[in-house]
Short mmCIF file of C-alpha atoms in Angstrom, two decimals:
data_model
loop_
_atom_site.label_atom_id
_atom_site.label_comp_id
_atom_site.label_asym_id
_atom_site.label_seq_id
_atom_site.Cartn_x
_atom_site.Cartn_y
_atom_site.Cartn_z
CA GLY A 3 -25.67 -18.65 61.14
CA ILE A 4 -26.69 -18.70 57.50
CA GLY A 5 -28.14 -21.96 56.93
CA GLY A 6 -31.59 -20.40 55.90
CA ILE A 7 -29.56 -20.01 52.70
CA TYR A 8 -28.89 -23.46 51.95
CA ARG A 9 -31.12 -26.16 51.15
CA HIS A 10 -30.02 -28.60 53.57
CA SER A 11 -28.74 -27.27 57.06
CA THR A 12 -29.05 -27.99 60.89
CA ASN A 13 -30.11 -24.87 61.86
CA PHE A 14 -32.55 -22.66 61.91
CA ARG A 15 -34.66 -22.24 58.44
CA HIS A 16 -34.65 -18.43 59.79
CA LEU A 17 -30.89 -18.01 60.46
CA THR A 18 -30.28 -16.72 57.26
CA GLY A 19 -26.90 -14.35 57.49
CA ASP A 20 -28.69 -10.90 57.35
CA ALA A 21 -26.25 -9.03 59.50
CA VAL A 22 -23.74 -10.50 57.24
CA ALA A 23 -25.22 -9.58 54.09
CA ILE A 24 -25.66 -6.08 55.75
CA ALA A 25 -21.90 -5.82 56.23
CA LEU A 26 -21.10 -6.76 53.28
CA LYS A 27 -23.33 -3.98 50.90
CA HIS A 28 -21.86 -1.08 53.17
CA GLY A 29 -18.67 -2.09 53.62
CA ILE A 30 -17.80 -3.76 56.93
CA GLU A 31 -14.67 -5.55 57.30
CA THR A 32 -16.10 -9.45 56.73
CA GLU A 33 -13.39 -12.49 57.50
CA HIS A 34 -13.70 -15.83 56.36
CA VAL A 35 -17.19 -16.02 54.80
CA ASN A 36 -16.11 -19.23 52.94
CA TYR A 37 -15.48 -21.26 56.41
CA VAL A 38 -19.04 -22.99 56.20
CA GLN A 39 -18.71 -26.00 57.94
CA ILE A 40 -20.83 -29.23 56.44
CA HIS A 41 -22.02 -33.12 58.63
CA PRO A 42 -22.05 -35.24 56.15
CA THR A 43 -24.85 -36.97 57.69
CA THR A 44 -28.06 -35.98 58.77
CA LEU A 45 -31.96 -37.42 58.49
CA TYR A 46 -32.92 -36.82 54.52
CA SER A 47 -36.80 -34.76 53.89
CA LYS A 48 -38.15 -34.16 51.32
CA GLU A 49 -39.63 -30.55 52.94
CA PRO A 50 -37.45 -27.94 51.75
CA GLU A 51 -38.61 -25.95 55.77
CA ASP A 52 -37.06 -29.23 57.74
CA ARG A 53 -34.42 -28.75 59.45
CA SER A 54 -31.82 -31.27 58.96
CA PHE A 55 -31.69 -33.79 61.97
CA LEU A 56 -27.56 -34.14 63.11
CA ILE A 57 -27.15 -38.26 63.17
CA SER A 58 -23.83 -38.19 65.03
CA GLU A 59 -20.38 -38.50 63.66
CA SER A 60 -20.42 -41.25 67.17
CA VAL A 61 -23.03 -43.54 65.92
CA ARG A 62 -20.12 -43.68 62.51
CA GLY A 63 -17.99 -44.63 65.10
CA GLU A 64 -19.74 -47.18 66.82
CA GLY A 65 -19.53 -48.81 63.52
CA ALA A 66 -22.44 -47.60 61.69
CA LEU A 67 -22.38 -47.81 57.40
CA LEU A 68 -23.06 -45.94 54.30
CA TYR A 69 -24.64 -47.51 51.66
CA ASN A 70 -25.52 -46.27 48.43
CA LYS A 71 -28.50 -46.96 46.50
CA ASN A 72 -27.76 -50.67 45.92
CA HIS A 73 -27.07 -51.05 49.35
CA GLU A 74 -23.19 -51.27 48.74
CA ARG A 75 -20.83 -49.86 51.13
CA PHE A 76 -18.50 -46.56 49.03
CA VAL A 77 -16.28 -45.39 51.55
CA ASN A 78 -14.47 -45.68 55.00
CA GLU A 79 -16.94 -44.22 56.75
CA LEU A 80 -13.98 -43.18 59.75
CA LEU A 81 -13.61 -39.99 57.41
CA PRO A 82 -12.61 -36.31 58.35
CA ARG A 83 -16.47 -34.63 57.85
CA ASP A 84 -14.67 -32.42 54.51
CA LEU A 85 -13.63 -35.61 52.85
CA LEU A 86 -16.51 -37.98 53.71
CA THR A 87 -19.22 -35.18 52.71
CA ILE A 88 -16.47 -35.00 49.31
CA GLU A 89 -17.14 -38.69 49.14
CA ILE A 90 -21.22 -38.83 49.56
CA ARG A 91 -21.57 -36.08 47.30
CA LYS A 92 -19.77 -37.78 44.41
CA GLN A 93 -22.01 -40.97 45.19
CA MET A 94 -25.09 -39.27 45.33
CA GLU A 95 -24.12 -37.21 41.41
CA LYS A 96 -23.58 -41.07 40.60
CA ASP A 97 -26.03 -42.65 42.05
CA GLY A 98 -28.76 -39.92 40.67
CA THR A 99 -30.17 -39.70 44.44
CA ASP A 100 -31.09 -36.75 46.67
CA TYR A 101 -29.18 -38.78 49.60
CA VAL A 102 -27.18 -42.45 50.58
CA TRP A 103 -28.38 -45.44 53.43
CA GLU A 104 -27.05 -45.22 56.67
CA ASP A 105 -27.32 -48.77 58.78
CA MET A 106 -27.59 -48.68 61.97
CA ILE A 107 -25.87 -50.23 64.66
CA ASP A 108 -27.10 -53.17 66.32
CA ARG A 109 -30.00 -52.64 69.38
CA LYS A 110 -28.48 -52.56 72.08
CA GLU A 111 -26.37 -49.93 71.39
CA LEU A 112 -29.35 -47.62 69.46
CA GLU A 113 -30.62 -47.97 72.85
CA GLU A 114 -27.63 -47.26 75.39
CA HIS A 115 -26.17 -44.21 73.24
CA PHE A 116 -29.01 -42.64 71.71
CA PRO A 117 -32.51 -42.66 72.28
CA ASN A 118 -32.90 -39.17 70.65
CA ILE A 119 -32.05 -40.76 67.86
CA VAL A 120 -34.15 -44.26 67.59
CA GLU A 121 -36.95 -40.89 68.65
CA HIS A 122 -36.94 -39.08 66.14
CA CYS A 123 -35.95 -41.29 63.01
CA LYS A 124 -39.12 -42.78 64.34
CA GLU A 125 -41.06 -39.39 64.29
CA MET A 126 -40.67 -39.45 60.96
CA GLY A 127 -41.32 -42.89 59.90
CA TYR A 128 -38.16 -45.45 59.95
CA ASP A 129 -37.60 -48.67 62.17
CA VAL A 130 -34.05 -47.63 62.07
CA TYR A 131 -33.82 -51.20 64.01
CA THR A 132 -34.55 -53.07 60.76
CA GLU A 133 -34.02 -51.12 57.84
CA CYS A 134 -31.11 -47.81 56.91
CA ILE A 135 -32.39 -44.23 57.03
CA PRO A 136 -31.41 -42.02 54.60
CA VAL A 137 -28.33 -39.33 54.82
CA VAL A 138 -27.80 -36.26 53.47
CA PRO A 139 -24.55 -33.75 54.05
CA ALA A 140 -25.76 -30.43 55.43
CA GLN A 141 -24.75 -27.58 56.32
CA HIS A 142 -23.94 -27.25 60.09
CA TYR A 143 -21.31 -24.14 61.80
CA PHE A 144 -20.04 -21.24 60.12
CA MET A 145 -17.27 -20.28 61.37
CA GLY A 146 -16.76 -17.20 59.05
CA GLY A 147 -18.15 -13.48 59.54
CA ILE A 148 -18.60 -10.14 60.36
CA LYS A 149 -14.35 -9.74 61.27
CA VAL A 150 -14.34 -8.09 65.23
CA ASP A 151 -11.18 -7.72 68.00
CA LEU A 152 -11.15 -9.54 70.30
CA SER A 153 -13.57 -6.56 72.39
CA SER A 154 -15.82 -7.26 69.55
CA LYS A 155 -15.87 -3.90 67.23
CA THR A 156 -16.08 -4.37 64.06
CA SER A 157 -15.01 -1.90 61.23
CA MET A 158 -17.37 0.58 62.20
CA ASP A 159 -17.19 3.07 65.29
CA GLN A 160 -19.21 1.97 67.83
CA LEU A 161 -20.39 -1.36 65.93
CA TYR A 162 -19.91 -4.25 67.69
CA ALA A 163 -20.82 -7.91 66.32
CA ILE A 164 -21.07 -11.00 69.55
CA GLY A 165 -22.20 -15.27 68.60
CA GLU A 166 -22.55 -16.60 65.12
CA THR A 167 -22.10 -14.24 62.83
CA ALA A 168 -19.15 -13.03 64.11
CA CYS A 169 -15.53 -13.83 63.38
CA ASN A 170 -12.46 -13.01 65.90
CA GLY A 171 -10.48 -15.83 64.01
CA VAL A 172 -10.42 -18.13 67.35
CA HIS A 173 -11.63 -21.69 65.86
CA GLY A 174 -10.17 -22.14 62.79
CA LYS A 175 -11.84 -22.99 59.50
CA ASN A 176 -13.06 -26.97 61.09
CA ARG A 177 -14.66 -26.42 64.77
CA LEU A 178 -16.23 -28.79 66.39
CA ALA A 179 -18.69 -27.02 69.07
CA SER A 180 -18.33 -24.03 71.01
CA ASN A 181 -18.66 -21.41 69.48
CA SER A 182 -22.00 -20.19 71.95
CA LEU A 183 -20.12 -20.75 74.61
CA LEU A 184 -17.25 -18.52 73.86
CA GLU A 185 -19.58 -15.76 72.44
CA SER A 186 -21.80 -16.06 75.58
CA LEU A 187 -18.86 -16.10 77.85
CA VAL A 188 -16.22 -14.65 77.36
CA PHE A 189 -16.26 -12.11 73.53
CA ALA A 190 -19.84 -10.76 74.45
CA LYS A 191 -18.58 -9.35 78.80
CA ARG A 192 -15.37 -8.12 76.65
CA ALA A 193 -17.84 -6.06 74.20
CA ALA A 194 -20.20 -5.06 77.32
CA LYS A 195 -17.13 -4.17 79.08
CA GLU A 196 -15.21 -1.30 76.72
CA MET A 197 -18.77 -0.32 75.22
CA THR A 198 -18.62 0.63 78.82
CA GLU A 199 -15.23 1.98 79.35
CA GLN A 200 -16.47 4.15 75.45
CA PHE A 201 -20.62 4.78 76.62
CA ASP A 202 -19.74 8.45 77.34
CA ARG A 203 -17.85 9.18 74.11
CA THR A 204 -20.75 8.06 72.39
CA LYS A 205 -22.12 9.83 69.28
CA ILE A 206 -25.81 10.06 68.49
CA GLU A 207 -25.88 10.84 65.47
CA GLU A 208 -29.75 11.41 63.00
CA ILE A 209 -29.64 8.52 60.34
CA SER A 210 -31.60 8.91 57.40
CA TYR A 211 -32.79 6.42 55.15
CA ARG A 212 -35.61 5.22 52.57
CA GLU A 213 -38.35 3.39 54.36
CA ASP A 214 -39.21 1.53 51.08
CA ASP A 215 -35.75 0.30 50.77
CA TYR A 216 -36.95 -2.15 54.07
CA THR A 217 -40.86 -3.00 52.90
CA ASP A 218 -40.49 -5.31 50.83
CA LYS A 219 -38.71 -8.83 52.75
CA LYS A 220 -38.79 -11.12 50.03
CA LYS A 221 -36.73 -8.76 47.78
CA LEU A 222 -34.56 -7.52 50.99
CA ALA A 223 -34.36 -11.30 52.05
CA ALA A 224 -32.54 -12.57 48.52
CA GLU A 225 -30.58 -9.58 48.30
CA TYR A 226 -28.51 -10.49 51.23
CA LYS A 227 -28.78 -14.49 50.13
CA ALA A 228 -27.11 -13.29 46.86
CA LEU A 229 -24.50 -11.27 48.51
CA LEU A 230 -23.17 -13.92 50.66
CA LYS A 231 -23.58 -16.50 48.39
CA ALA A 232 -21.18 -14.61 46.31
CA GLU A 233 -18.54 -13.26 49.16
CA ILE A 234 -18.91 -17.50 49.29
CA ALA A 235 -18.17 -18.33 45.61
CA ARG A 236 -15.77 -15.59 45.54
CA GLU A 237 -13.92 -16.98 48.51
CA ASN A 238 -14.04 -20.47 47.82
CA GLU A 239 -12.80 -18.93 44.18
CA GLU A 240 -9.15 -17.43 45.90
CA ALA A 241 -8.35 -19.77 48.11
CA GLN A 242 -8.54 -22.24 45.28
CA LYS A 243 -6.24 -20.10 43.17
CA HIS A 244 -3.57 -20.21 46.21
CA SER A 245 -3.62 -23.50 46.62
CA ALA A 246 -2.96 -24.61 43.02
#
């Protein structure tokens, strides 16, 4: 995952896309690095190190409403994720705020269907039965990454990539879930099978590198973050040109 490079993300903060950045740095082929999914409603936190807590679409599906700073409804809450995110960001910019308000559904629905959300909000100081909660769009899934074939092999000889760092083309641009299951149960098995078959032909080479290039972790993290953001921006620009 790459959530750690975003201010708001449902990912753990240490997931900063290092493998994809290393691929970019060393000329290993990548694909659709700009396929980054944003979830429109996560609980807002002032602390940048906090992992964003997901306020499920199901809550809006059951009737939760979104309000601006004056507690006025401003959008159709059932829009697709990407379109709703755009509208929320527009409203935040218009209001000059870092979040919008979400008004939860009735008590019975919350208790029966969303006890974890109720409990987390309570831990963060919000009583969802009596008040709105602040929500903000946050990075959620990453569908792009290091380009691999159906055995998870990259463009570099003897290098395989599996998991959210890999892009095998299965999930498209805006998946809902199941990347972890497919990677674990299908592509990891395919990769292991091919690596086993190729094992006797594995080349072993002496690798030389400068240790100084890897001792400054903050500098390295900043370099990787810059590489990723630049590639995402470049691919977004290309996509806009083609759609114009």
